[in-house]
Amino acid sequence: MARIWNFNPGPSTLPLSALEKARADIPDFQGTGMAVMELSHRSKEFAAVHEQTKSLLKSLFGIPDNFHILFLQGGASLQFAMVPMNLLKQGRSADYIVTGSWSKKAIKEAKIVGSARLAGSSEENQFNRIPSPDSLDLDSEAVYVHITSNNTIAGTQWSRFPETGNVPIVADMSSDILSRRIDLAPFGLIYAGAQKNLGPSGVTVVLIRDDLLAQCRDDIPTLLRYQTHVEKDSMFNTPPTYSIYFMKLVLEWVKEKGGLDAIEKENNAKAELLYGTMDKYPEFFKGTVETDSRSRMNATFRLPTEEFEAAFISEAKSAGFGGLKGHRSVGGIRVSMYNAMPLKGIEELTRFMEDFHKKNG
Ligand SMILES: *Cc1c(COP(=O)(O)O)cnc(C)c1O
């Protein structure tokens, strides 16, 4: 078996123990004589998988009792539309803070549905930072304030969330959910595609608080209503059973590692090592974002020339490191180091960076 160090931005690397467990379960899941993907979603065996996945997520992430946990389809991209369809009523508006390509897509969808205000943006700085608190122009009457907690493409992350008073925060946490401990009190709704930190693609986690659910519109199509999915416990139609099952394996791995605190500690160590190595040679590994906005999930940097960048990516590939090419809109190098990337992977990558600098710097 030859597994690479997989730095893909999403879908991304998964814990080996989860992959092996899934493989062992495939022909006959728990004596059912069927694989999980052959089970009825209404069977008691799948119902147990579904319940355990919810309860693991709830305990590991510290989700309060007044939240509903939904497993939906359509990716974070459908949530860009579902959030405003459910919450934006006539005569009301929502605030959006735009910190990268994904938040731009989110506000675009909201404007199709209703009134969305730009309450802050770092676009004029090529999204190289999280806007400072005093640059935000928040509306105290807004239905919600939408943020992207980690900007997967730009390589920035909110370290402290904006102060929004009584206005709930709605957050796209696709690329940093369950990577650090967060006080969920200011959040009314959180959504995340699973394929960065939680499992394979195909399932989208939505956490919605009671009081926001109560405000949702009921004059929109059934499948697009959060209320439908809460009432049917994500079983209004056939859910992505295999993706949910796989997410459970990933959550069990998180628990075995020591839970969120252990994960956060390792994520911090990885980011410190990676950025520390870049900062030793700032003229060679040129970070593309402001230091205080750096993401602990996606580190982005440029090399002195595009030729160096191409050589870095191809030599890294030969040495067993994949997925390092920056997003086409940014260029350069992007190191995605989600939960399932161990510290050892970053130790080996930074050793490669040191060697590459020695040869070319
Ligand atoms: C990957 C990503 C998305 C897109 O998710 P889909 O599941 O492909 O719709 C949205 N937002 C962020 C922050 C992402 O990282």
mmCIF file of N, CA and C in Angstrom, residues 116-191:
data_model
loop_
_atom_site.group_PDB
_atom_site.id
_atom_site.type_symbol
_atom_site.label_atom_id
_atom_site.label_comp_id
_atom_site.label_asym_id
_atom_site.label_seq_id
_atom_site.Cartn_x
_atom_site.Cartn_y
_atom_site.Cartn_z
ATOM 1 N N ALA A 116 -29.944 41.803 0.797
ATOM 2 C CA ALA A 116 -28.705 41.483 1.507
ATOM 3 C C ALA A 116 -27.768 42.676 1.409
ATOM 4 N N ARG A 117 -27.237 43.079 2.566
ATOM 5 C CA ARG A 117 -26.332 44.240 2.650
ATOM 6 C C ARG A 117 -24.898 43.759 2.796
ATOM 7 N N LEU A 118 -23.988 44.475 2.142
ATOM 8 C CA LEU A 118 -22.567 44.196 2.342
ATOM 9 C C LEU A 118 -22.139 44.934 3.621
ATOM 10 N N ALA A 119 -21.805 44.192 4.673
ATOM 11 C CA ALA A 119 -21.490 44.818 5.959
ATOM 12 C C ALA A 119 -19.986 44.890 6.209
ATOM 13 N N GLY A 120 -19.212 44.356 5.276
ATOM 14 C CA GLY A 120 -17.762 44.372 5.420
ATOM 15 C C GLY A 120 -17.169 43.535 4.313
ATOM 16 N N SER A 121 -15.950 43.874 3.909
ATOM 17 C CA SER A 121 -15.329 43.122 2.823
ATOM 18 C C SER A 121 -13.829 43.346 2.851
ATOM 19 N N SER A 122 -13.089 42.331 2.406
ATOM 20 C CA SER A 122 -11.649 42.531 2.245
ATOM 21 C C SER A 122 -11.274 42.328 0.778
ATOM 22 N N GLU A 123 -12.247 42.498 -0.108
ATOM 23 C CA GLU A 123 -11.986 42.227 -1.527
ATOM 24 C C GLU A 123 -10.966 43.200 -2.115
ATOM 25 N N GLU A 124 -11.000 44.460 -1.661
ATOM 26 C CA GLU A 124 -10.043 45.413 -2.244
ATOM 27 C C GLU A 124 -8.598 45.083 -1.852
ATOM 28 N N ASN A 125 -8.430 44.273 -0.815
ATOM 29 C CA ASN A 125 -7.088 43.779 -0.445
ATOM 30 C C ASN A 125 -6.882 42.349 -0.938
ATOM 31 N N GLN A 126 -7.540 41.995 -2.024
ATOM 32 C CA GLN A 126 -7.447 40.624 -2.565
ATOM 33 C C GLN A 126 -7.713 39.564 -1.488
ATOM 34 N N PHE A 127 -8.619 39.889 -0.565
ATOM 35 C CA PHE A 127 -9.001 38.937 0.497
ATOM 36 C C PHE A 127 -7.805 38.464 1.314
ATOM 37 N N ASN A 128 -6.817 39.340 1.473
ATOM 38 C CA ASN A 128 -5.618 38.905 2.213
ATOM 39 C C ASN A 128 -5.749 39.072 3.723
ATOM 40 N N ARG A 129 -6.956 39.444 4.177
ATOM 41 C CA ARG A 129 -7.132 39.575 5.614
ATOM 42 C C ARG A 129 -8.616 39.449 5.978
ATOM 43 N N ILE A 130 -8.861 39.235 7.264
ATOM 44 C CA ILE A 130 -10.217 39.307 7.814
ATOM 45 C C ILE A 130 -10.439 40.785 8.155
ATOM 46 N N PRO A 131 -11.568 41.369 7.768
ATOM 47 C CA PRO A 131 -11.766 42.796 8.058
ATOM 48 C C PRO A 131 -11.656 43.089 9.559
ATOM 49 N N SER A 132 -11.111 44.258 9.894
ATOM 50 C CA SER A 132 -10.981 44.611 11.312
ATOM 51 C C SER A 132 -12.379 44.927 11.860
ATOM 52 N N PRO A 133 -12.579 44.696 13.169
ATOM 53 C CA PRO A 133 -13.908 44.926 13.753
ATOM 54 C C PRO A 133 -14.424 46.345 13.475
ATOM 55 N N ASP A 134 -13.519 47.364 13.525
ATOM 56 C CA ASP A 134 -14.016 48.735 13.362
ATOM 57 C C ASP A 134 -14.336 49.087 11.909
ATOM 58 N N SER A 135 -13.992 48.211 10.973
ATOM 59 C CA SER A 135 -14.339 48.493 9.576
ATOM 60 C C SER A 135 -15.716 47.926 9.212
ATOM 61 N N LEU A 136 -16.324 47.188 10.145
ATOM 62 C CA LEU A 136 -17.617 46.570 9.841
ATOM 63 C C LEU A 136 -18.738 47.584 10.026
ATOM 64 N N ASP A 137 -19.743 47.465 9.160
ATOM 65 C CA ASP A 137 -20.890 48.360 9.221
ATOM 66 C C ASP A 137 -22.128 47.485 9.425
ATOM 67 N N LEU A 138 -22.360 47.122 10.694
ATOM 68 C CA LEU A 138 -23.415 46.141 10.980
ATOM 69 C C LEU A 138 -24.752 46.824 11.258
ATOM 70 N N ASP A 139 -25.807 46.195 10.766
ATOM 71 C CA ASP A 139 -27.167 46.695 10.941
ATOM 72 C C ASP A 139 -27.791 45.963 12.136
ATOM 73 N N SER A 140 -28.133 46.713 13.173
ATOM 74 C CA SER A 140 -28.651 46.052 14.389
ATOM 75 C C SER A 140 -30.030 45.445 14.159
ATOM 76 N N GLU A 141 -30.648 45.778 13.013
ATOM 77 C CA GLU A 141 -31.975 45.219 12.699
ATOM 78 C C GLU A 141 -31.878 44.032 11.739
ATOM 79 N N ALA A 142 -30.654 43.638 11.372
ATOM 80 C CA ALA A 142 -30.509 42.554 10.397
ATOM 81 C C ALA A 142 -31.096 41.250 10.935
ATOM 82 N N VAL A 143 -31.565 40.403 10.024
ATOM 83 C CA VAL A 143 -32.092 39.096 10.441
ATOM 84 C C VAL A 143 -30.940 38.208 10.903
ATOM 85 N N TYR A 144 -29.811 38.313 10.216
ATOM 86 C CA TYR A 144 -28.610 37.567 10.605
ATOM 87 C C TYR A 144 -27.396 38.229 9.973
ATOM 88 N N VAL A 145 -26.215 37.878 10.480
ATOM 89 C CA VAL A 145 -24.957 38.307 9.870
ATOM 90 C C VAL A 145 -24.273 37.048 9.335
ATOM 91 N N HIS A 146 -24.007 37.017 8.051
ATOM 92 C CA HIS A 146 -23.392 35.823 7.455
ATOM 93 C C HIS A 146 -21.881 36.002 7.336
ATOM 94 N N ILE A 147 -21.140 35.001 7.827
ATOM 95 C CA ILE A 147 -19.686 35.003 7.661
ATOM 96 C C ILE A 147 -19.218 33.639 7.131
ATOM 97 N N THR A 148 -18.014 33.620 6.594
ATOM 98 C CA THR A 148 -17.334 32.369 6.236
ATOM 99 C C THR A 148 -16.205 32.234 7.251
ATOM 100 N N SER A 149 -16.282 31.243 8.132
ATOM 101 C CA SER A 149 -15.331 31.219 9.253
ATOM 102 C C SER A 149 -13.898 30.964 8.806
ATOM 103 N N ASN A 150 -13.744 30.143 7.754
ATOM 104 C CA ASN A 150 -12.408 29.886 7.211
ATOM 105 C C ASN A 150 -12.492 29.992 5.691
ATOM 106 N N ASN A 151 -11.598 30.785 5.124
ATOM 107 C CA ASN A 151 -11.636 31.017 3.685
ATOM 108 C C ASN A 151 -10.632 30.090 3.000
ATOM 109 N N THR A 152 -11.182 28.997 2.529
ATOM 110 C CA THR A 152 -10.433 27.860 2.002
ATOM 111 C C THR A 152 -9.490 28.244 0.858
ATOM 112 N N ILE A 153 -9.928 29.184 0.044
ATOM 113 C CA ILE A 153 -9.151 29.564 -1.141
ATOM 114 C C ILE A 153 -8.133 30.655 -0.795
ATOM 115 N N ALA A 154 -8.582 31.687 -0.064
ATOM 116 C CA ALA A 154 -7.682 32.801 0.261
ATOM 117 C C ALA A 154 -6.679 32.426 1.362
ATOM 118 N N GLY A 155 -7.064 31.509 2.258
ATOM 119 C CA GLY A 155 -6.159 31.125 3.344
ATOM 120 C C GLY A 155 -6.257 32.026 4.573
ATOM 121 N N THR A 156 -7.467 32.558 4.823
ATOM 122 C CA THR A 156 -7.666 33.364 6.038
ATOM 123 C C THR A 156 -8.749 32.719 6.902
ATOM 124 N N GLN A 157 -8.755 33.099 8.185
ATOM 125 C CA GLN A 157 -9.700 32.492 9.133
ATOM 126 C C GLN A 157 -10.049 33.517 10.210
ATOM 127 N N TRP A 158 -11.312 33.547 10.602
ATOM 128 C CA TRP A 158 -11.707 34.399 11.729
ATOM 129 C C TRP A 158 -11.124 33.790 13.002
ATOM 130 N N SER A 159 -10.302 34.545 13.740
ATOM 131 C CA SER A 159 -9.832 34.017 15.014
ATOM 132 C C SER A 159 -10.781 34.474 16.119
ATOM 133 N N ARG A 160 -11.299 35.699 15.999
ATOM 134 C CA ARG A 160 -12.360 36.159 16.911
ATOM 135 C C ARG A 160 -13.540 36.589 16.055
ATOM 136 N N PHE A 161 -14.713 36.120 16.416
ATOM 137 C CA PHE A 161 -15.882 36.397 15.583
ATOM 138 C C PHE A 161 -16.406 37.806 15.838
ATOM 139 N N PRO A 162 -17.099 38.384 14.841
ATOM 140 C CA PRO A 162 -17.562 39.768 15.019
ATOM 141 C C PRO A 162 -18.607 39.871 16.136
ATOM 142 N N GLU A 163 -18.615 41.030 16.789
ATOM 143 C CA GLU A 163 -19.606 41.295 17.847
ATOM 144 C C GLU A 163 -20.881 41.744 17.147
ATOM 145 N N THR A 164 -21.931 40.931 17.234
ATOM 146 C CA THR A 164 -23.143 41.261 16.487
ATOM 147 C C THR A 164 -24.329 41.565 17.401
ATOM 148 N N GLY A 165 -24.077 41.707 18.685
ATOM 149 C CA GLY A 165 -25.182 42.020 19.613
ATOM 150 C C GLY A 165 -26.236 40.923 19.606
ATOM 151 N N ASN A 166 -27.486 41.334 19.364
ATOM 152 C CA ASN A 166 -28.574 40.347 19.371
ATOM 153 C C ASN A 166 -28.786 39.681 18.029
ATOM 154 N N VAL A 167 -28.021 40.092 17.029
ATOM 155 C CA VAL A 167 -28.226 39.524 15.696
ATOM 156 C C VAL A 167 -27.439 38.209 15.593
ATOM 157 N N PRO A 168 -28.128 37.109 15.271
ATOM 158 C CA PRO A 168 -27.410 35.825 15.223
ATOM 159 C C PRO A 168 -26.432 35.756 14.056
ATOM 160 N N ILE A 169 -25.332 35.061 14.285
ATOM 161 C CA ILE A 169 -24.375 34.829 13.195
ATOM 162 C C ILE A 169 -24.772 33.548 12.477
ATOM 163 N N VAL A 170 -24.763 33.620 11.151
ATOM 164 C CA VAL A 170 -24.913 32.427 10.307
ATOM 165 C C VAL A 170 -23.537 32.181 9.692
ATOM 166 N N ALA A 171 -22.997 30.986 9.877
ATOM 167 C CA ALA A 171 -21.624 30.771 9.415
ATOM 168 C C ALA A 171 -21.492 29.571 8.501
ATOM 169 N N ASP A 172 -20.781 29.797 7.407
ATOM 170 C CA ASP A 172 -20.308 28.703 6.556
ATOM 171 C C ASP A 172 -19.008 28.218 7.195
ATOM 172 N N MET A 173 -19.057 27.055 7.845
ATOM 173 C CA MET A 173 -17.862 26.491 8.504
ATOM 174 C C MET A 173 -17.347 25.275 7.746
ATOM 175 N N SER A 174 -17.570 25.244 6.430
ATOM 176 C CA SER A 174 -17.218 24.046 5.660
ATOM 177 C C SER A 174 -15.783 23.600 5.885
ATOM 178 N N SER A 175 -14.866 24.569 5.969
ATOM 179 C CA SER A 175 -13.468 24.142 5.995
ATOM 180 C C SER A 175 -12.794 24.284 7.358
ATOM 181 N N ASP A 176 -13.570 24.591 8.414
ATOM 182 C CA ASP A 176 -12.929 24.516 9.735
ATOM 183 C C ASP A 176 -13.836 24.003 10.847
ATOM 184 N N ILE A 177 -14.979 23.420 10.468
ATOM 185 C CA ILE A 177 -15.845 22.862 11.516
ATOM 186 C C ILE A 177 -15.083 21.769 12.271
ATOM 187 N N LEU A 178 -15.261 21.738 13.578
ATOM 188 C CA LEU A 178 -14.644 20.713 14.428
ATOM 189 C C LEU A 178 -13.110 20.726 14.375
ATOM 190 N N SER A 179 -12.540 21.901 14.102
ATOM 191 C CA SER A 179 -11.078 21.978 14.096
ATOM 192 C C SER A 179 -10.570 22.714 15.331
ATOM 193 N N ARG A 180 -11.492 23.358 16.052
ATOM 194 C CA ARG A 180 -11.118 24.154 17.237
ATOM 195 C C ARG A 180 -12.371 24.330 18.088
ATOM 196 N N ARG A 181 -12.137 24.645 19.357
ATOM 197 C CA ARG A 181 -13.275 24.838 20.253
ATOM 198 C C ARG A 181 -13.843 26.236 20.053
ATOM 199 N N ILE A 182 -15.158 26.299 19.897
ATOM 200 C CA ILE A 182 -15.817 27.571 19.634
ATOM 201 C C ILE A 182 -16.987 27.727 20.595
ATOM 202 N N ASP A 183 -17.186 28.965 21.073
ATOM 203 C CA ASP A 183 -18.392 29.259 21.839
ATOM 204 C C ASP A 183 -19.522 29.453 20.831
ATOM 205 N N LEU A 184 -20.507 28.557 20.866
ATOM 206 C CA LEU A 184 -21.554 28.607 19.838
ATOM 207 C C LEU A 184 -22.668 29.606 20.156
ATOM 208 N N ALA A 185 -22.575 30.273 21.313
ATOM 209 C CA ALA A 185 -23.658 31.170 21.731
ATOM 210 C C ALA A 185 -24.059 32.220 20.684
ATOM 211 N N PRO A 186 -23.116 32.871 20.003
ATOM 212 C CA PRO A 186 -23.568 33.900 19.040
ATOM 213 C C PRO A 186 -24.130 33.347 17.725
ATOM 214 N N PHE A 187 -24.058 32.032 17.542
ATOM 215 C CA PHE A 187 -24.452 31.468 16.247
ATOM 216 C C PHE A 187 -25.907 31.003 16.243
ATOM 217 N N GLY A 188 -26.604 31.345 15.158
ATOM 218 C CA GLY A 188 -27.988 30.889 14.995
ATOM 219 C C GLY A 188 -28.075 29.724 14.033
ATOM 220 N N LEU A 189 -27.144 29.677 13.088
ATOM 221 C CA LEU A 189 -27.137 28.599 12.091
ATOM 222 C C LEU A 189 -25.702 28.408 11.610
ATOM 223 N N ILE A 190 -25.313 27.143 11.523
ATOM 224 C CA ILE A 190 -23.971 26.792 11.032
ATOM 225 C C ILE A 190 -24.152 25.728 9.969
ATOM 226 N N TYR A 191 -23.447 25.875 8.863
ATOM 227 C CA TYR A 191 -23.515 24.800 7.862
ATOM 228 C C TYR A 191 -22.115 24.459 7.373
#
